[in-house]
PDB file of C-alpha atoms in Angstrom:
ATOM      1  CA  MET A   8      27.547-145.360  22.394  1.00 35.00           C
ATOM      2  CA  SER A   9      28.692-145.104  26.005  1.00 38.00           C
ATOM      3  CA  GLU A  10      27.076-147.172  28.713  1.00 41.00           C
ATOM      4  CA  ILE A  11      23.474-146.220  29.387  1.00 43.00           C
ATOM      5  CA  LYS A  12      22.436-146.045  33.019  1.00 47.00           C
ATOM      6  CA  ALA A  13      18.805-145.596  33.939  1.00 51.00           C
ATOM      7  CA  SER A  14      18.178-143.446  37.005  1.00 59.00           C
ATOM      8  CA  VAL A  15      15.155-141.824  38.595  1.00 59.00           C
ATOM      9  CA  SER A  16      15.319-138.429  40.285  1.00 68.00           C
ATOM     10  CA  PRO A  17      14.153-138.380  43.923  1.00 72.00           C
ATOM     11  CA  ASP A  18      11.828-135.568  42.844  1.00 68.00           C
ATOM     12  CA  ILE A  19       9.882-137.995  40.622  1.00 70.00           C
ATOM     13  CA  VAL A  20       7.128-139.862  42.458  1.00 68.00           C
ATOM     14  CA  TRP A  21       5.071-142.731  41.016  1.00 62.00           C
ATOM     15  CA  HIS A  22       1.437-141.678  40.624  1.00 65.00           C
ATOM     16  CA  SER A  23      -1.135-144.354  41.393  1.00 71.00           C
ATOM     17  CA  HIS A  24      -4.289-144.052  39.291  1.00 68.00           C
ATOM     18  CA  VAL A  25      -7.821-144.789  40.438  1.00 67.00           C
ATOM     19  CA  LEU A  26      -8.173-147.423  37.740  1.00 78.00           C
ATOM     20  CA  GLY A  27      -5.662-150.245  38.029  1.00 84.00           C
ATOM     21  CA  LYS A  28      -4.662-153.541  36.469  1.00 89.00           C
ATOM     22  CA  ALA A  29      -7.276-155.508  38.417  1.00 90.00           C
ATOM     23  CA  GLN A  30     -10.165-153.407  37.107  1.00 93.00           C
ATOM     24  CA  ARG A  31      -8.892-153.649  33.540  1.00 93.00           C
ATOM     25  CA  GLU A  32      -8.451-157.411  33.810  1.00 93.00           C
ATOM     26  CA  ALA A  33     -12.004-157.713  35.096  1.00 93.00           C
ATOM     27  CA  ALA A  34     -13.323-155.627  32.205  1.00 93.00           C
ATOM     28  CA  ASN A  35     -11.348-157.683  29.668  1.00 94.00           C
ATOM     29  CA  GLY A  36     -12.298-161.003  31.198  1.00 94.00           C
ATOM     30  CA  HIS A  37      -8.761-162.396  31.344  1.00 95.00           C
ATOM     31  CA  PRO A  38      -5.480-161.811  33.212  1.00 95.00           C
ATOM     32  CA  ALA A  39      -2.784-159.541  31.817  1.00 97.00           C
ATOM     33  CA  LEU A  40       0.752-160.803  31.331  1.00 96.00           C
ATOM     34  CA  VAL A  41       3.784-160.943  29.033  1.00 98.00           C
ATOM     35  CA  ILE A  42       4.550-163.883  26.756  1.00 98.00           C
ATOM     36  CA  TRP A  43       8.245-163.386  25.959  1.00 98.00           C
ATOM     37  CA  PHE A  44       9.536-165.310  22.920  1.00 98.00           C
ATOM     38  CA  THR A  45      13.318-165.719  22.836  1.00 98.00           C
ATOM     39  CA  GLY A  46      15.513-167.548  20.339  1.00 97.00           C
ATOM     40  CA  LEU A  47      18.055-167.135  17.580  1.00 97.00           C
ATOM     41  CA  SER A  48      17.424-165.009  14.515  1.00 95.00           C
ATOM     42  CA  GLY A  49      15.400-167.163  12.118  1.00 95.00           C
ATOM     43  CA  SER A  50      14.208-169.457  14.911  1.00 96.00           C
ATOM     44  CA  GLY A  51      10.575-168.605  14.199  1.00 96.00           C
ATOM     45  CA  LYS A  52       9.906-166.250  17.139  1.00 96.00           C
ATOM     46  CA  SER A  53       8.087-163.569  15.162  1.00 95.00           C
ATOM     47  CA  THR A  54       6.105-166.091  13.128  1.00 96.00           C
ATOM     48  CA  LEU A  55       4.949-167.930  16.244  1.00 98.00           C
ATOM     49  CA  ALA A  56       4.230-164.753  18.196  1.00 97.00           C
ATOM     50  CA  GLY A  57       2.197-163.400  15.283  1.00 97.00           C
ATOM     51  CA  ALA A  58       0.248-166.629  14.884  1.00 98.00           C
ATOM     52  CA  LEU A  59      -0.444-166.784  18.624  1.00 98.00           C
ATOM     53  CA  GLU A  60      -1.624-163.180  18.655  1.00 98.00           C
ATOM     54  CA  GLN A  61      -4.107-163.946  15.888  1.00 98.00           C
ATOM     55  CA  ALA A  62      -5.313-167.048  17.717  1.00 97.00           C
ATOM     56  CA  LEU A  63      -5.802-165.134  20.969  1.00 97.00           C
ATOM     57  CA  PHE A  64      -7.420-162.151  19.267  1.00 97.00           C
ATOM     58  CA  SER A  65      -9.915-164.413  17.496  1.00 96.00           C
ATOM     59  CA  ARG A  66     -10.892-165.704  20.942  1.00 95.00           C
ATOM     60  CA  GLY A  67     -11.580-162.217  22.288  1.00 95.00           C
ATOM     61  CA  ILE A  68      -8.281-161.744  24.136  1.00 97.00           C
ATOM     62  CA  LYS A  69      -6.948-158.177  24.276  1.00 96.00           C
ATOM     63  CA  THR A  70      -3.398-158.477  22.919  1.00 97.00           C
ATOM     64  CA  TYR A  71      -0.505-156.507  21.460  1.00 96.00           C
ATOM     65  CA  LEU A  72       2.662-157.783  19.775  1.00 96.00           C
ATOM     66  CA  LEU A  73       6.026-156.061  20.215  1.00 95.00           C
ATOM     67  CA  ASP A  74       8.505-157.094  17.524  1.00 87.00           C
ATOM     68  CA  GLY A  75      12.278-156.614  17.557  1.00 77.00           C
ATOM     69  CA  ASP A  76      12.573-154.741  14.263  1.00 78.00           C
ATOM     70  CA  ASN A  77       9.477-152.607  14.789  1.00 83.00           C
ATOM     71  CA  VAL A  78      10.586-151.016  18.074  1.00 85.00           C
ATOM     72  CA  ARG A  79      13.849-149.923  16.447  1.00 84.00           C
ATOM     73  CA  HIS A  80      11.887-147.683  14.076  1.00 84.00           C
ATOM     74  CA  GLY A  81      10.823-145.465  16.958  1.00 84.00           C
ATOM     75  CA  LEU A  82      11.233-146.348  20.630  1.00 83.00           C
ATOM     76  CA  CYS A  83      14.800-147.632  20.169  1.00 86.00           C
ATOM     77  CA  SER A  84      15.816-145.859  16.956  1.00 87.00           C
ATOM     78  CA  ASP A  85      18.684-144.167  18.803  1.00 88.00           C
ATOM     79  CA  LEU A  86      20.329-147.495  19.679  1.00 86.00           C
ATOM     80  CA  GLY A  87      22.914-149.454  17.741  1.00 85.00           C
ATOM     81  CA  PHE A  88      23.866-153.108  18.094  1.00 84.00           C
ATOM     82  CA  SER A  89      26.707-152.979  20.599  1.00 84.00           C
ATOM     83  CA  GLU A  90      26.296-155.192  23.664  1.00 85.00           C
ATOM     84  CA  THR A  91      25.375-152.144  25.759  1.00 90.00           C
ATOM     85  CA  ASP A  92      22.805-150.894  23.267  1.00 89.00           C
ATOM     86  CA  ARG A  93      21.227-154.301  22.854  1.00 89.00           C
ATOM     87  CA  ARG A  94      20.793-154.595  26.612  1.00 91.00           C
ATOM     88  CA  GLU A  95      19.210-151.148  26.709  1.00 93.00           C
ATOM     89  CA  ASN A  96      16.912-152.153  23.854  1.00 90.00           C
ATOM     90  CA  ILE A  97      15.624-155.107  25.881  1.00 93.00           C
ATOM     91  CA  ARG A  98      15.359-153.023  29.057  1.00 94.00           C
ATOM     92  CA  ARG A  99      13.119-150.523  27.282  1.00 95.00           C
ATOM     93  CA  VAL A 100      10.945-153.261  25.844  1.00 95.00           C
ATOM     94  CA  GLY A 101      10.601-154.724  29.328  1.00 95.00           C
ATOM     95  CA  GLU A 102       9.435-151.369  30.692  1.00 95.00           C
ATOM     96  CA  ILE A 103       6.921-150.901  27.876  1.00 96.00           C
ATOM     97  CA  SER A 104       5.671-154.448  28.444  1.00 96.00           C
ATOM     98  CA  LYS A 105       5.070-153.700  32.127  1.00 96.00           C
ATOM     99  CA  LEU A 106       2.989-150.639  31.248  1.00 95.00           C
ATOM    100  CA  MET A 107       0.953-152.646  28.739  1.00 96.00           C
ATOM    101  CA  VAL A 108       0.324-155.351  31.325  1.00 96.00           C
ATOM    102  CA  ASP A 109      -0.880-152.643  33.697  1.00 94.00           C
ATOM    103  CA  ALA A 110      -3.252-151.631  30.886  1.00 95.00           C
ATOM    104  CA  GLY A 111      -4.750-155.124  31.071  1.00 96.00           C
ATOM    105  CA  LEU A 112      -3.240-156.568  27.896  1.00 97.00           C
ATOM    106  CA  VAL A 113      -1.669-159.889  27.017  1.00 98.00           C
ATOM    107  CA  VAL A 114       1.629-158.677  25.565  1.00 98.00           C
ATOM    108  CA  LEU A 115       3.623-160.833  23.178  1.00 98.00           C
ATOM    109  CA  THR A 116       7.256-160.001  22.472  1.00 97.00           C
ATOM    110  CA  ALA A 117       9.575-161.455  19.822  1.00 96.00           C
ATOM    111  CA  PHE A 118      13.212-160.606  20.578  1.00 95.00           C
ATOM    112  CA  ILE A 119      16.436-162.572  20.375  1.00 95.00           C
ATOM    113  CA  SER A 120      17.172-161.216  23.872  1.00 95.00           C
ATOM    114  CA  PRO A 121      20.367-163.304  24.139  1.00 95.00           C
ATOM    115  CA  ASP A 122      21.324-162.174  27.644  1.00 94.00           C
ATOM    116  CA  LYS A 123      19.942-164.458  30.360  1.00 95.00           C
ATOM    117  CA  LYS A 124      20.472-161.813  33.028  1.00 95.00           C
ATOM    118  CA  GLY A 125      18.491-159.241  31.045  1.00 94.00           C
ATOM    119  CA  ARG A 126      15.520-161.573  30.692  1.00 96.00           C
ATOM    120  CA  GLN A 127      15.676-162.431  34.389  1.00 96.00           C
ATOM    121  CA  LYS A 128      15.671-158.751  35.368  1.00 96.00           C
ATOM    122  CA  ILE A 129      12.452-158.235  33.450  1.00 96.00           C
ATOM    123  CA  ARG A 130      10.883-161.266  35.118  1.00 97.00           C
ATOM    124  CA  GLU A 131      11.920-160.031  38.571  1.00 96.00           C
ATOM    125  CA  SER A 132      10.540-156.555  37.877  1.00 94.00           C
ATOM    126  CA  MET A 133       7.067-157.984  37.302  1.00 94.00           C
ATOM    127  CA  LYS A 134       4.579-159.666  39.601  1.00 93.00           C
ATOM    128  CA  GLU A 135       4.912-163.424  39.897  1.00 92.00           C
ATOM    129  CA  GLY A 136       3.046-165.275  37.173  1.00 92.00           C
ATOM    130  CA  THR A 137       2.889-162.347  34.760  1.00 95.00           C
ATOM    131  CA  PHE A 138       6.052-163.175  32.774  1.00 97.00           C
ATOM    132  CA  ILE A 139       6.015-166.295  30.594  1.00 97.00           C
ATOM    133  CA  GLU A 140       9.329-167.094  28.932  1.00 98.00           C
ATOM    134  CA  VAL A 141       8.985-169.078  25.703  1.00 98.00           C
ATOM    135  CA  HIS A 142      12.169-170.562  24.292  1.00 98.00           C
ATOM    136  CA  VAL A 143      11.926-171.190  20.550  1.00 98.00           C
ATOM    137  CA  ASP A 144      14.760-173.686  20.240  1.00 98.00           C
ATOM    138  CA  THR A 145      15.841-174.056  16.627  1.00 97.00           C
ATOM    139  CA  PRO A 146      19.197-175.516  15.512  1.00 96.00           C
ATOM    140  CA  LEU A 147      21.611-172.935  14.165  1.00 96.00           C
ATOM    141  CA  GLU A 148      21.847-174.759  10.830  1.00 96.00           C
ATOM    142  CA  VAL A 149      18.078-174.547  10.419  1.00 96.00           C
ATOM    143  CA  CYS A 150      18.101-170.816  11.231  1.00 96.00           C
ATOM    144  CA  GLU A 151      20.898-170.276   8.715  1.00 96.00           C
ATOM    145  CA  ALA A 152      19.040-172.236   6.055  1.00 95.00           C
ATOM    146  CA  ARG A 153      16.001-170.033   6.582  1.00 95.00           C
ATOM    147  CA  ASP A 154      17.951-166.759   6.864  1.00 92.00           C
ATOM    148  CA  PRO A 155      14.897-164.641   5.902  1.00 86.00           C
ATOM    149  CA  LYS A 156      16.799-161.348   6.068  1.00 90.00           C
ATOM    150  CA  GLY A 157      20.133-162.586   4.738  1.00 94.00           C
ATOM    151  CA  LEU A 158      21.807-161.699   8.033  1.00 94.00           C
ATOM    152  CA  TYR A 159      23.618-165.003   8.563  1.00 95.00           C
ATOM    153  CA  LYS A 160      25.131-164.727   5.089  1.00 95.00           C
ATOM    154  CA  LYS A 161      26.437-161.254   5.934  1.00 95.00           C
ATOM    155  CA  ALA A 162      27.731-162.431   9.322  1.00 94.00           C
ATOM    156  CA  ARG A 163      29.579-165.380   7.762  1.00 95.00           C
ATOM    157  CA  ALA A 164      31.109-163.002   5.220  1.00 94.00           C
ATOM    158  CA  GLY A 165      32.312-160.670   7.967  1.00 92.00           C
ATOM    159  CA  GLU A 166      30.003-157.883   6.842  1.00 94.00           C
ATOM    160  CA  LEU A 167      27.969-158.010  10.044  1.00 91.00           C
ATOM    161  CA  ARG A 168      29.730-158.072  13.402  1.00 89.00           C
ATOM    162  CA  HIS A 169      28.462-159.207  16.820  1.00 88.00           C
ATOM    163  CA  PHE A 170      25.727-161.347  15.302  1.00 93.00           C
ATOM    164  CA  THR A 171      24.084-163.719  17.770  1.00 94.00           C
ATOM    165  CA  GLY A 172      24.939-167.349  17.103  1.00 93.00           C
ATOM    166  CA  ILE A 173      27.960-166.509  14.939  1.00 95.00           C
ATOM    167  CA  ASP A 174      30.339-164.204  16.801  1.00 90.00           C
ATOM    168  CA  ALA A 175      28.096-163.269  19.720  1.00 91.00           C
ATOM    169  CA  ALA A 176      26.759-165.642  22.334  1.00 93.00           C
ATOM    170  CA  TYR A 177      23.156-166.666  22.890  1.00 96.00           C
ATOM    171  CA  GLU A 178      22.368-167.713  26.454  1.00 96.00           C
ATOM    172  CA  ALA A 179      19.479-170.131  26.109  1.00 97.00           C
ATOM    173  CA  PRO A 180      16.996-170.409  28.979  1.00 96.00           C
ATOM    174  CA  GLU A 181      17.771-173.378  31.206  1.00 94.00           C
ATOM    175  CA  GLN A 182      14.211-173.715  32.473  1.00 95.00           C
ATOM    176  CA  PRO A 183      11.850-171.744  30.244  1.00 97.00           C
ATOM    177  CA  ASP A 184       8.190-171.624  31.182  1.00 97.00           C
ATOM    178  CA  ILE A 185       7.392-173.008  27.733  1.00 97.00           C
ATOM    179  CA  TYR A 186       9.754-174.887  25.429  1.00 98.00           C
ATOM    180  CA  LEU A 187       9.062-175.034  21.684  1.00 98.00           C
ATOM    181  CA  ASP A 188      10.935-176.931  18.998  1.00 97.00           C
ATOM    182  CA  GLY A 189      11.306-174.306  16.286  1.00 96.00           C
ATOM    183  CA  SER A 190      11.686-177.014  13.648  1.00 95.00           C
ATOM    184  CA  GLN A 191       8.088-178.171  14.116  1.00 95.00           C
ATOM    185  CA  PRO A 192       5.166-176.863  12.040  1.00 96.00           C
ATOM    186  CA  VAL A 193       3.707-173.593  13.339  1.00 97.00           C
ATOM    187  CA  GLY A 194       0.265-175.135  13.842  1.00 97.00           C
ATOM    188  CA  ILE A 195       1.574-177.762  16.254  1.00 97.00           C
ATOM    189  CA  SER A 196       3.391-175.152  18.339  1.00 97.00           C
ATOM    190  CA  ILE A 197       0.320-172.896  18.483  1.00 98.00           C
ATOM    191  CA  GLU A 198      -1.833-175.787  19.687  1.00 97.00           C
ATOM    192  CA  LYS A 199       0.710-176.466  22.419  1.00 97.00           C
ATOM    193  CA  LEU A 200       0.809-172.797  23.420  1.00 97.00           C
ATOM    194  CA  LEU A 201      -2.981-172.493  23.590  1.00 96.00           C
ATOM    195  CA  PHE A 202      -3.206-175.650  25.702  1.00 95.00           C
ATOM    196  CA  ILE A 203      -0.585-174.413  28.175  1.00 95.00           C
ATOM    197  CA  LEU A 204      -2.055-170.900  28.360  1.00 94.00           C
ATOM    198  CA  LYS A 205      -5.265-172.382  29.764  1.00 92.00           C
ATOM    199  CA  ASN A 206      -3.276-173.013  32.943  1.00 90.00           C
ATOM    200  CA  TYR A 207      -2.603-169.283  33.187  1.00 91.00           C
ATOM    201  CA  GLY A 208      -6.311-168.474  33.020  1.00 90.00           C
ATOM    202  CA  ILE A 209      -6.057-166.645  29.708  1.00 91.00           C
ATOM    203  CA  LEU A 210      -8.296-169.144  27.975  1.00 88.00           C
ATOM    204  CA  PRO A 211     -11.216-171.113  29.434  1.00 79.00           C
ATOM    205  CA  GLU A 212     -10.693-174.773  30.223  1.00 69.00           C
TER     206      GLU A 212
END
């Protein structure tokens, strides 16, 4: 696929609605923001994001989880796995996340999102304090041992090209908002996340 360039016609004007993010946050009783999980395939991103969503939901927080595989069944079904397409995939997820934050939700995303610049663009496109980057740092050998989808095995055999961590680079966050050791038990990481999220006003002290 050739390079995808997003552009907006000068004839298209953003329409501001009467109801906005502030009113929806007030109705929900908590701020709206994005919790962006990034890490290698098999690092535990989806597991942790899913567990956190359940924990937040059980506490009355309005949430929605965007998962890497799920968006490729619809929103990004026209994209492949070239570097250009993967960047476009993340760009689209960032735009959807912004709309969901405007709707007053706490949005959780679980994407490898290997490109540091792509993650930074999403952060810069949002209001300060509404993008929380969570780095699930798991050693490559641990991810390979897990290999829940058999993707590392295919990549090592040359059946899968441009696979992050094998023949494609992963640019780890240098200063993530939250750092998690993906080798630790899920329960410990969720406790840490819930404790930190109190500082963002999502949960009561």
